[in-house]
Amino acid sequence: MTKNDLNEYFWLNHEIKRQKSRLKRLEEKLKHSGEVVGDSVQKYYNGKAHPYKIEGIAETDIQLPLMIVTLKAEIETNIDKAEKKAVEIEQFIQNVEQAKIREVLRSRFIDCLDWERVGAANYIAPDYARRMVRKFFSEQKKKSVPR
């Protein structure tokens, strides 16, 4: 497993959070929609103007529920992907020999913490945590490349 695979999980979780907030905004907007819109027009019969009122619902009110359904389906798909990826990542991390690196990897890639919080959670400097992870993956890369 590469650092890119772990980062993919991090960003997938980030995307899920953003999609959920977008869904919340759309549902809030849906609560306030549904007003009838209309316009007055002139229809001409025999050279005389007769006023007519046209009423209906706004086009956005039709599209909003469709957008919500689509977004819910995308969120479900992403959550399924994230759960599968989390299992793979946890198995990978469990095979790491050093406990300190395991905890840093878990904090960053499973708990999706930023580097500041990773450092605070593991009682180390954020830059040191970042260097530990970089060093770990460069060593992993060296091990996987045949000589």
Short mmCIF file of C-alpha atoms in Angstrom, two decimals:
data_model
loop_
_atom_site.label_atom_id
_atom_site.label_comp_id
_atom_site.label_asym_id
_atom_site.label_seq_id
_atom_site.Cartn_x
_atom_site.Cartn_y
_atom_site.Cartn_z
CA MET A 1 0.00 0.00 0.00
CA THR A 2 1.34 3.40 -0.93
CA LYS A 3 0.96 6.82 0.61
CA ASN A 4 -1.32 7.74 -2.31
CA ASP A 5 -3.68 4.90 -1.36
CA LEU A 6 -3.84 6.22 2.20
CA ASN A 7 -4.33 9.78 0.99
CA GLU A 8 -7.18 8.60 -1.22
CA TYR A 9 -9.05 7.48 1.89
CA PHE A 10 -8.32 10.81 3.61
CA TRP A 11 -9.73 12.76 0.67
CA LEU A 12 -12.67 10.40 0.27
CA ASN A 13 -13.69 11.17 3.85
CA HIS A 14 -13.23 14.87 3.19
CA GLU A 15 -15.47 14.59 0.12
CA ILE A 16 -18.15 12.78 2.15
CA LYS A 17 -18.18 15.57 4.74
CA ARG A 18 -18.51 18.20 2.01
CA GLN A 19 -21.28 16.24 0.27
CA LYS A 20 -23.21 15.93 3.54
CA SER A 21 -23.02 19.68 4.13
CA ARG A 22 -24.10 20.31 0.52
CA LEU A 23 -27.03 17.91 1.04
CA LYS A 24 -28.02 19.74 4.19
CA ARG A 25 -28.00 23.07 2.31
CA LEU A 26 -30.11 21.61 -0.52
CA GLU A 27 -32.64 20.13 1.91
CA GLU A 28 -32.85 23.48 3.69
CA LYS A 29 -33.41 25.18 0.35
CA LEU A 30 -36.12 22.64 -0.49
CA LYS A 31 -37.99 23.54 2.71
CA HIS A 32 -38.20 27.15 1.54
CA SER A 33 -39.13 26.37 -2.03
CA GLY A 34 -42.46 25.45 -3.51
CA GLU A 35 -43.83 28.92 -3.98
CA VAL A 36 -45.98 29.44 -6.99
CA VAL A 37 -44.46 31.77 -9.53
CA GLY A 38 -46.44 33.58 -12.15
CA ASP A 39 -46.63 36.31 -14.68
CA SER A 40 -49.31 38.36 -16.39
CA VAL A 41 -49.39 38.37 -20.15
CA GLN A 42 -51.61 39.83 -22.82
CA LYS A 43 -53.41 37.57 -25.21
CA TYR A 44 -54.89 39.23 -28.25
CA TYR A 45 -58.30 38.21 -29.60
CA ASN A 46 -59.76 40.12 -32.51
CA GLY A 47 -57.29 42.95 -32.03
CA LYS A 48 -58.10 43.43 -28.34
CA ALA A 49 -55.76 42.60 -25.46
CA HIS A 50 -57.08 40.26 -22.80
CA PRO A 51 -54.94 39.83 -19.68
CA TYR A 52 -54.05 36.29 -18.66
CA LYS A 53 -52.23 35.11 -15.59
CA ILE A 54 -49.77 32.23 -15.96
CA GLU A 55 -48.83 30.30 -12.83
CA GLY A 56 -46.55 27.37 -12.11
CA ILE A 57 -43.60 26.26 -10.05
CA ALA A 58 -40.05 27.40 -10.61
CA GLU A 59 -37.72 25.16 -12.60
CA THR A 60 -35.28 25.02 -9.70
CA ASP A 61 -38.04 23.55 -7.51
CA ILE A 62 -38.30 20.65 -9.94
CA GLN A 63 -34.55 20.08 -10.13
CA LEU A 64 -33.87 20.36 -6.40
CA PRO A 65 -35.36 16.98 -5.38
CA LEU A 66 -33.50 15.29 -8.23
CA MET A 67 -30.25 16.86 -7.08
CA ILE A 68 -30.91 15.67 -3.51
CA VAL A 69 -31.61 12.09 -4.60
CA THR A 70 -28.47 12.04 -6.76
CA LEU A 71 -26.33 13.47 -3.97
CA LYS A 72 -27.67 10.91 -1.47
CA ALA A 73 -26.74 8.09 -3.86
CA GLU A 74 -23.24 9.54 -4.32
CA ILE A 75 -22.78 9.81 -0.55
CA GLU A 76 -23.84 6.18 -0.06
CA THR A 77 -21.43 5.03 -2.76
CA ASN A 78 -18.56 7.02 -1.23
CA ILE A 79 -19.33 5.71 2.25
CA ASP A 80 -19.20 2.13 0.95
CA LYS A 81 -15.86 2.83 -0.75
CA ALA A 82 -14.52 4.46 2.42
CA GLU A 83 -15.53 1.54 4.64
CA LYS A 84 -13.80 -0.96 2.34
CA LYS A 85 -10.72 1.25 2.13
CA ALA A 86 -10.64 1.66 5.93
CA VAL A 87 -10.47 -2.10 6.41
CA GLU A 88 -7.59 -2.38 3.93
CA ILE A 89 -5.72 0.49 5.58
CA GLU A 90 -6.22 -0.87 9.08
CA GLN A 91 -4.84 -4.26 7.98
CA PHE A 92 -1.85 -2.53 6.40
CA ILE A 93 -1.19 -0.41 9.50
CA GLN A 94 -1.49 -3.43 11.78
CA ASN A 95 1.46 -5.01 9.93
CA VAL A 96 3.76 -2.04 10.67
CA GLU A 97 6.35 -3.06 13.25
CA GLN A 98 6.82 0.20 15.19
CA ALA A 99 3.93 1.18 17.45
CA LYS A 100 4.71 4.91 17.19
CA ILE A 101 4.50 4.88 13.40
CA ARG A 102 1.30 2.79 13.59
CA GLU A 103 -0.30 5.42 15.81
CA VAL A 104 0.81 8.30 13.59
CA LEU A 105 -0.49 6.49 10.49
CA ARG A 106 -3.79 5.74 12.24
CA SER A 107 -4.18 9.34 13.39
CA ARG A 108 -3.53 10.75 9.95
CA PHE A 109 -5.14 8.23 7.62
CA ILE A 110 -7.88 6.49 9.65
CA ASP A 111 -8.94 9.35 11.93
CA CYS A 112 -8.27 11.88 9.12
CA LEU A 113 -6.60 14.42 11.39
CA ASP A 114 -4.50 17.25 10.02
CA TRP A 115 -0.78 17.21 10.84
CA GLU A 116 -1.17 19.64 13.74
CA ARG A 117 -3.66 17.33 15.45
CA VAL A 118 -1.63 14.22 14.56
CA GLY A 119 1.34 15.74 16.35
CA ALA A 120 -0.74 16.78 19.37
CA ALA A 121 -2.43 13.37 19.63
CA ASN A 122 0.92 11.58 19.58
CA TYR A 123 2.87 14.12 21.68
CA ILE A 124 5.27 15.00 18.88
CA ALA A 125 5.82 17.99 16.63
CA PRO A 126 3.65 18.05 13.49
CA ASP A 127 6.69 18.33 11.23
CA TYR A 128 8.30 15.35 12.95
CA ALA A 129 5.13 13.29 12.41
CA ARG A 130 5.17 14.24 8.72
CA ARG A 131 8.85 13.31 8.41
CA MET A 132 8.24 9.97 10.14
CA VAL A 133 5.55 9.09 7.61
CA ARG A 134 7.67 10.22 4.66
CA LYS A 135 10.64 8.19 5.92
CA PHE A 136 8.44 5.15 6.51
CA PHE A 137 7.09 5.22 2.96
CA SER A 138 10.50 5.83 1.40
CA GLU A 139 11.79 2.76 3.28
CA GLN A 140 8.74 0.78 2.12
CA LYS A 141 9.50 1.82 -1.45
CA LYS A 142 13.13 0.71 -1.13
CA LYS A 143 12.04 -2.66 0.24
CA SER A 144 9.60 -3.27 -2.62
CA VAL A 145 12.07 -2.37 -5.40
CA PRO A 146 14.14 -5.46 -6.38
CA ARG A 147 17.88 -4.95 -6.62
#
